[in-house]
Amino acid sequence: MSFNSFGHLFRFTTWGESHGPAIGCIVDGVPPRIPLSEADIQPWLDRRRPGQSRFTTQRRESDQVKILSGVFEGHTTGTPISLLIENEDQRSKDYSAIKDQFRPGHADYTYWTKYGIRDYRGGGRSSARETASRVAAGAIARKVLEHVLGAPVTIRGALVQMGSHAIDRSRWDWAAVEQNPFWSPDAAIVATWEAHLDGVRKAGSSTGAVIEVTASGVPPGLGAPIYGKLDADLAAAMMGINAVKGVEIGAGFAAAGLSGEENADEMRMENGKVAFLSNNAGGILGGISTGQDIVVRFAVKPTSSIPTPRKGITKQGENVEVATKGRHDPCVGIRAVPVGEAMLAVVLADHLLRHRGQCG
Amino acid sequence: MSFNSFGHLFRFTTWGESHGPAIGCIVDGVPPRIPLSEADIQPWLDRRRPGQSRFTTQRRESDQVKILSGVFEGHTTGTPISLLIENEDQRSKDYSAIKDQFRPGHADYTYWTKYGIRDYRGGGRSSARETASRVAAGAIARKVLEHVLGAPVTIRGALVQMGSHAIDRSRWDWAAVEQNPFWSPDAAIVATWEAHLDGVRKAGSSTGAVIEVTASGVPPGLGAPIYGKLDADLAAAMMGINAVKGVEIGAGFAAAGLSGEENADEMRMENGKVAFLSNNAGGILGGISTGQDIVVRFAVKPTSSIPTPRKGITKQGENVEVATKGRHDPCVGIRAVPVGEAMLAVVLADHLLRHRGQCG
Amino acid sequence: MSFNSFGHLFRFTTWGESHGPAIGCIVDGVPPRIPLSEADIQPWLDRRRPGQSRFTTQRRESDQVKILSGVFEGHTTGTPISLLIENEDQRSKDYSAIKDQFRPGHADYTYWTKYGIRDYRGGGRSSARETASRVAAGAIARKVLEHVLGAPVTIRGALVQMGSHAIDRSRWDWAAVEQNPFWSPDAAIVATWEAHLDGVRKAGSSTGAVIEVTASGVPPGLGAPIYGKLDADLAAAMMGINAVKGVEIGAGFAAAGLSGEENADEMRMENGKVAFLSNNAGGILGGISTGQDIVVRFAVKPTSSIPTPRKGITKQGENVEVATKGRHDPCVGIRAVPVGEAMLAVVLADHLLRHRGQCG
Amino acid sequence: MSFNSFGHLFRFTTWGESHGPAIGCIVDGVPPRIPLSEADIQPWLDRRRPGQSRFTTQRRESDQVKILSGVFEGHTTGTPISLLIENEDQRSKDYSAIKDQFRPGHADYTYWTKYGIRDYRGGGRSSARETASRVAAGAIARKVLEHVLGAPVTIRGALVQMGSHAIDRSRWDWAAVEQNPFWSPDAAIVATWEAHLDGVRKAGSSTGAVIEVTASGVPPGLGAPIYGKLDADLAAAMMGINAVKGVEIGAGFAAAGLSGEENADEMRMENGKVAFLSNNAGGILGGISTGQDIVVRFAVKPTSSIPTPRKGITKQGENVEVATKGRHDPCVGIRAVPVGEAMLAVVLADHLLRHRGQCG
């Protein structure tokens, strides 16, 4: 029921605004006796960190995480883990110009209508800066999965489309993902995306993207029908990331165009194990994991805050042309990749503990 | 935390299997003093009811709902409303042939891996028969919305694609929706769909669909960031419907291909009111409703239970060709239209009460 | 967040009013593959059933429970178990006299102030009849405990005080509990209680009671600090039973008068196991079970509905003398014994599953 | 479901250990536009702060609270409020002697059995230091109550019994409470308590207490039957405070000894308003507030950590005499008074918002 908590047995609660003193989260329900230190969390935060290439916001944040509780002598104690990340590079005055303006396509307007008050500095609570907390919680979720299962679950993400430029899936190479600033699994498209993004930036515009995140090594049986389905929780997890407008599992929307024979993943016994001959299900049937790879895609809209003037209104009810000057990602989808991975990790960790609770 | 409950302040909990004696749900948190009788619920159930055309399953269920509690002298009392729908036309013996078989693409297998026990009769708990409870809860949610807001919220759904045949949106006519067995808003495509579906049925196959559900008259301010976002809850609501593989809000996946200028819905003051010049956001920004129409689409995969034999396995770990004989919808997406409407209604009712709780 | 659900992983939701067609509950989160039939539940309901002696209400209810879902071929499936108990002996006209009156000490008035509508027939939702659902859920909880632990947890209750007449604890004999209509563990006090209760009835009055419920065989480690403490959940469970005004664990209020040396239960190793030299803690330290017997007591106020006229008011705001004619227990505490046992069982089952979820 | 969160719509989540760098909490669900600063919270923390008289622990903590989020330009924004209190006076080496020992009556043992790991420094997470977070959350709850109701709810607490020395209720004077180090409403008993406590301290012992907390100005209608009853939530709230072993509402356990006529609070119309002629109900009937004062009492056991050696065991399973050297309150009940007030405030705030959500 809490508005700022996610998950049930493995549960995190985030707090903080873009231009406050700090952001952070509490991760609750973590099993005890898992080795954990800041060094387990920091690398994942570093992947999401802004300012690492010319293609992301130039805000400079070191995003150093501190563990304030829940860990004793290098191990989790089963009590809540409080994580804190200080904000370092706020430039609130960038926002004084739009203090009374609502940017079209932005949460400015809806926060105002809902709460009657708005922290206009950098988007306040609606800023994507909050996703650093998700990434930190996701790092702990990965540790939980490995600890409980006895082997790591491989959770990876990639950008599969930028603007209208989609990758060629036949060239998919996970190794490539870490070798370009876009998390592209298709090395050949990188130059196209660079050119596209430079053009977008120069035009004072922005562009959208599609991200795919996958998990390998997930045991069958996770997810609890009817209202704790794994795919439903994943849909909420991804749709709740800033700027996301669509989520699909496995074949997703394309499944609508398939025949029953094409779509249903056939099964065979191979060496005494169940093998699927395809994965249109994206690893989930009836809301429960099948043991195949979990495959989730989500669409990120183009950043709403752009320098190009757009028609907006003010708090006082006047028409205005809004041009946003702050530092923004021209393609917020890029930095959503590690966030999507993190959300996949937390959903899986929660469902693993819930499944263990009910089914042993 | 409950596996079979949905929502928070407005919350329903469903129970029952395809071939048990009955199904039903408890609807909790309903405001008191709302006029309510079975006659307010039955028409919505009738829309979802099977056997109404040759294009849906021939199982004959009258789906008569009974209110067992929570209503006194024609009004809600604020206490839980228990609804019961008897199962009438079970033919469990249809399923004896697949008692030990796992149908490819079906939840048979995952229920078995999760629980180690499986009610094989008609899919048991995984059957789409459960969605009757959702529709009943949705009918009450509509009453709640109207009661609290003082005016009805118009919640409507339509099939916008069957197989690979999408409607022409320029021909959209809500009146048409009630005049064909497919809930198509495009009268011109009905003949195409009929032919497609007859072909599918004769081929022993099945086909997928895309459904669009919308809500007009939703006030701005509903939805609570960060983890109670309206779009995240809608995504979970729709993805949790049987056979759904994708969900999108507003422009959805197409937003990835738009520029920032195209995507962000511009705003103007018109007659003292805020007007949006487009609705790519689908009525939601930052997880909060804008006051525009809420627009949600979801993709339904083709029915997995088909007469055409497919490669599957048995409980005993043997390869087998599975051909399903029971009565099934060749396009389960058709009957998902009223279910999608219902889920939209319950999410809105819950968020309306939650918003009133926090913000008054 | 649901108003009518109790528990988290093991969770039940009740519905129904005293004079509606039926009452019932949904029990969710039950582990799969537990043998279960109505015969496992009925004996516990029979213990709570009214009309079994001249000392309880003369309402005649057979309280036959039906399982409507969640059980297949004699075993739980892991899906929600719906239980239904029909109401048989409603005499709503008994209540027409107090239709517009608020009985002092009764929930009549508060339901009216909260909801603005009131089902006056037999107390409606506020009736202790609802506790039959708790007892049914408790029966399933007992099965869960035994199934998961591999050995039954012994959960028992007794009346330890009626009016001002407390038992002599030195005469405690669990065997006696089943041999008198009061669940007294002290056979010697039964005659006193009979005389007291006959006097109370003849005087048109009612009397209170104190109940003690215990659980043996509870493993150490159940309960989750800080806000999922076992004793906190037990306190809520017992205080929520109709007419309960106090709850204590172990030494309870008497602990306030003890010294630190007297109160703290000393520990010794005995045959390689931890032994406690006393049990002032009632089996719970820091909100977590110690492995000792769980000991909970709760106080039940005298029934508010009495034939003796008392000063009350009407809906219309007039002073009135209220005399209740319906059939009521002169000491509602007697029938609270099996209810207290049931609530102890459900709290333990929930915490066992939650503990298994987090800690394995 | 979260283990470290309390409440539903008004919800707080705490973190931190006695000897970690800091403790704190997140308060979620706070209505927007409430004036709030540290100055609104600090006075309540100062009341709970240790080291203010010779009768409490000599640990020196300034307990300065910092607001890290959720407040903008002096007003709540509706987003989560993160509060942080640094630990200043840890003396972990005090605890090295008992590193491997389990103190009788202490949570040492149960944390170990549950989690298999234990932060032995000052009790770790089980320390009463955590209650500072509750007091901070309670301060915000008071603001919420006043803001929503338009008038403050008066929430007060007092110590009504220390050891076996109970106050004379006929001398009750709220003004006296602030004028002695024990929060006694009976000035005449203060000398007795001083002597008692000095004796206890010199004997290396400790003593228990009973606290009473009340709320005036609570509107009728708060609390939601059947499993969201106001008294059930209060019972959980108080029983969950460190060292509490019993909770009662209104007449509490004494109600068991009353007759129906004595116990039921009669009602009269007075100047057009409902008046009750007594308050045995403690302001709650059927789990819903009546509008009378809410009256809750709870019993606190004597501190388990005492210098007098007691029989305990070690992690290694050896018998040992445990004598605790750290700085402890000889009567932890004294500092529980502001904690009980805070828990009463948070329960009321949560129920007020929940009631507004369902009933408007």
JSON list of N, CA, C and O in Angstrom, two decimals, chain D residues 143-155:
[
{"chain": "D", "resi": 143, "resn": "LYS", "atom": "N", "xyz": [1.09, 16.23, 13.08]},
{"chain": "D", "resi": 143, "resn": "LYS", "atom": "CA", "xyz": [0.85, 17.30, 12.11]},
{"chain": "D", "resi": 143, "resn": "LYS", "atom": "C", "xyz": [-0.23, 16.90, 11.10]},
{"chain": "D", "resi": 143, "resn": "LYS", "atom": "O", "xyz": [-1.06, 17.71, 10.71]},
{"chain": "D", "resi": 144, "resn": "VAL", "atom": "N", "xyz": [-0.19, 15.66, 10.70]},
{"chain": "D", "resi": 144, "resn": "VAL", "atom": "CA", "xyz": [-1.18, 15.17, 9.74]},
{"chain": "D", "resi": 144, "resn": "VAL", "atom": "C", "xyz": [-2.57, 15.23, 10.36]},
{"chain": "D", "resi": 144, "resn": "VAL", "atom": "O", "xyz": [-3.54, 15.69, 9.72]},
{"chain": "D", "resi": 145, "resn": "LEU", "atom": "N", "xyz": [-2.70, 14.77, 11.58]},
{"chain": "D", "resi": 145, "resn": "LEU", "atom": "CA", "xyz": [-4.00, 14.77, 12.24]},
{"chain": "D", "resi": 145, "resn": "LEU", "atom": "C", "xyz": [-4.56, 16.19, 12.32]},
{"chain": "D", "resi": 145, "resn": "LEU", "atom": "O", "xyz": [-5.72, 16.44, 11.97]},
{"chain": "D", "resi": 146, "resn": "GLU", "atom": "N", "xyz": [-3.72, 17.11, 12.74]},
{"chain": "D", "resi": 146, "resn": "GLU", "atom": "CA", "xyz": [-4.17, 18.50, 12.88]},
{"chain": "D", "resi": 146, "resn": "GLU", "atom": "C", "xyz": [-4.55, 19.08, 11.52]},
{"chain": "D", "resi": 146, "resn": "GLU", "atom": "O", "xyz": [-5.58, 19.75, 11.38]},
{"chain": "D", "resi": 147, "resn": "HIS", "atom": "N", "xyz": [-3.72, 18.78, 10.52]},
{"chain": "D", "resi": 147, "resn": "HIS", "atom": "CA", "xyz": [-3.96, 19.33, 9.18]},
{"chain": "D", "resi": 147, "resn": "HIS", "atom": "C", "xyz": [-5.27, 18.81, 8.60]},
{"chain": "D", "resi": 147, "resn": "HIS", "atom": "O", "xyz": [-6.08, 19.57, 8.06]},
{"chain": "D", "resi": 148, "resn": "VAL", "atom": "N", "xyz": [-5.50, 17.53, 8.72]},
{"chain": "D", "resi": 148, "resn": "VAL", "atom": "CA", "xyz": [-6.68, 16.94, 8.08]},
{"chain": "D", "resi": 148, "resn": "VAL", "atom": "C", "xyz": [-7.95, 17.28, 8.86]},
{"chain": "D", "resi": 148, "resn": "VAL", "atom": "O", "xyz": [-9.00, 17.56, 8.28]},
{"chain": "D", "resi": 149, "resn": "LEU", "atom": "N", "xyz": [-7.84, 17.24, 10.18]},
{"chain": "D", "resi": 149, "resn": "LEU", "atom": "CA", "xyz": [-9.04, 17.49, 11.00]},
{"chain": "D", "resi": 149, "resn": "LEU", "atom": "C", "xyz": [-9.31, 18.97, 11.21]},
{"chain": "D", "resi": 149, "resn": "LEU", "atom": "O", "xyz": [-10.43, 19.36, 11.59]},
{"chain": "D", "resi": 150, "resn": "GLY", "atom": "N", "xyz": [-8.32, 19.81, 11.00]},
{"chain": "D", "resi": 150, "resn": "GLY", "atom": "CA", "xyz": [-8.52, 21.23, 11.22]},
{"chain": "D", "resi": 150, "resn": "GLY", "atom": "C", "xyz": [-8.35, 21.64, 12.67]},
{"chain": "D", "resi": 150, "resn": "GLY", "atom": "O", "xyz": [-8.51, 22.81, 13.03]},
{"chain": "D", "resi": 151, "resn": "ALA", "atom": "N", "xyz": [-8.04, 20.67, 13.52]},
{"chain": "D", "resi": 151, "resn": "ALA", "atom": "CA", "xyz": [-7.81, 20.95, 14.93]},
{"chain": "D", "resi": 151, "resn": "ALA", "atom": "C", "xyz": [-6.90, 19.84, 15.46]},
{"chain": "D", "resi": 151, "resn": "ALA", "atom": "O", "xyz": [-6.99, 18.70, 14.99]},
{"chain": "D", "resi": 152, "resn": "PRO", "atom": "N", "xyz": [-6.04, 20.16, 16.40]},
{"chain": "D", "resi": 152, "resn": "PRO", "atom": "CA", "xyz": [-5.12, 19.13, 16.87]},
{"chain": "D", "resi": 152, "resn": "PRO", "atom": "C", "xyz": [-5.85, 18.04, 17.66]},
{"chain": "D", "resi": 152, "resn": "PRO", "atom": "O", "xyz": [-6.85, 18.32, 18.33]},
{"chain": "D", "resi": 153, "resn": "VAL", "atom": "N", "xyz": [-5.35, 16.84, 17.55]},
{"chain": "D", "resi": 153, "resn": "VAL", "atom": "CA", "xyz": [-5.75, 15.78, 18.46]},
{"chain": "D", "resi": 153, "resn": "VAL", "atom": "C", "xyz": [-4.75, 15.83, 19.61]},
{"chain": "D", "resi": 153, "resn": "VAL", "atom": "O", "xyz": [-3.54, 15.89, 19.39]},
{"chain": "D", "resi": 154, "resn": "THR", "atom": "N", "xyz": [-5.26, 15.84, 20.82]},
{"chain": "D", "resi": 154, "resn": "THR", "atom": "CA", "xyz": [-4.38, 15.90, 21.99]},
{"chain": "D", "resi": 154, "resn": "THR", "atom": "C", "xyz": [-3.97, 14.49, 22.38]},
{"chain": "D", "resi": 154, "resn": "THR", "atom": "O", "xyz": [-4.81, 13.70, 22.81]},
{"chain": "D", "resi": 155, "resn": "ILE", "atom": "N", "xyz": [-2.70, 14.20, 22.20]},
{"chain": "D", "resi": 155, "resn": "ILE", "atom": "CA", "xyz": [-2.19, 12.87, 22.50]},
{"chain": "D", "resi": 155, "resn": "ILE", "atom": "C", "xyz": [-1.19, 12.99, 23.64]},
{"chain": "D", "resi": 155, "resn": "ILE", "atom": "O", "xyz": [-0.21, 13.72, 23.53]}
]
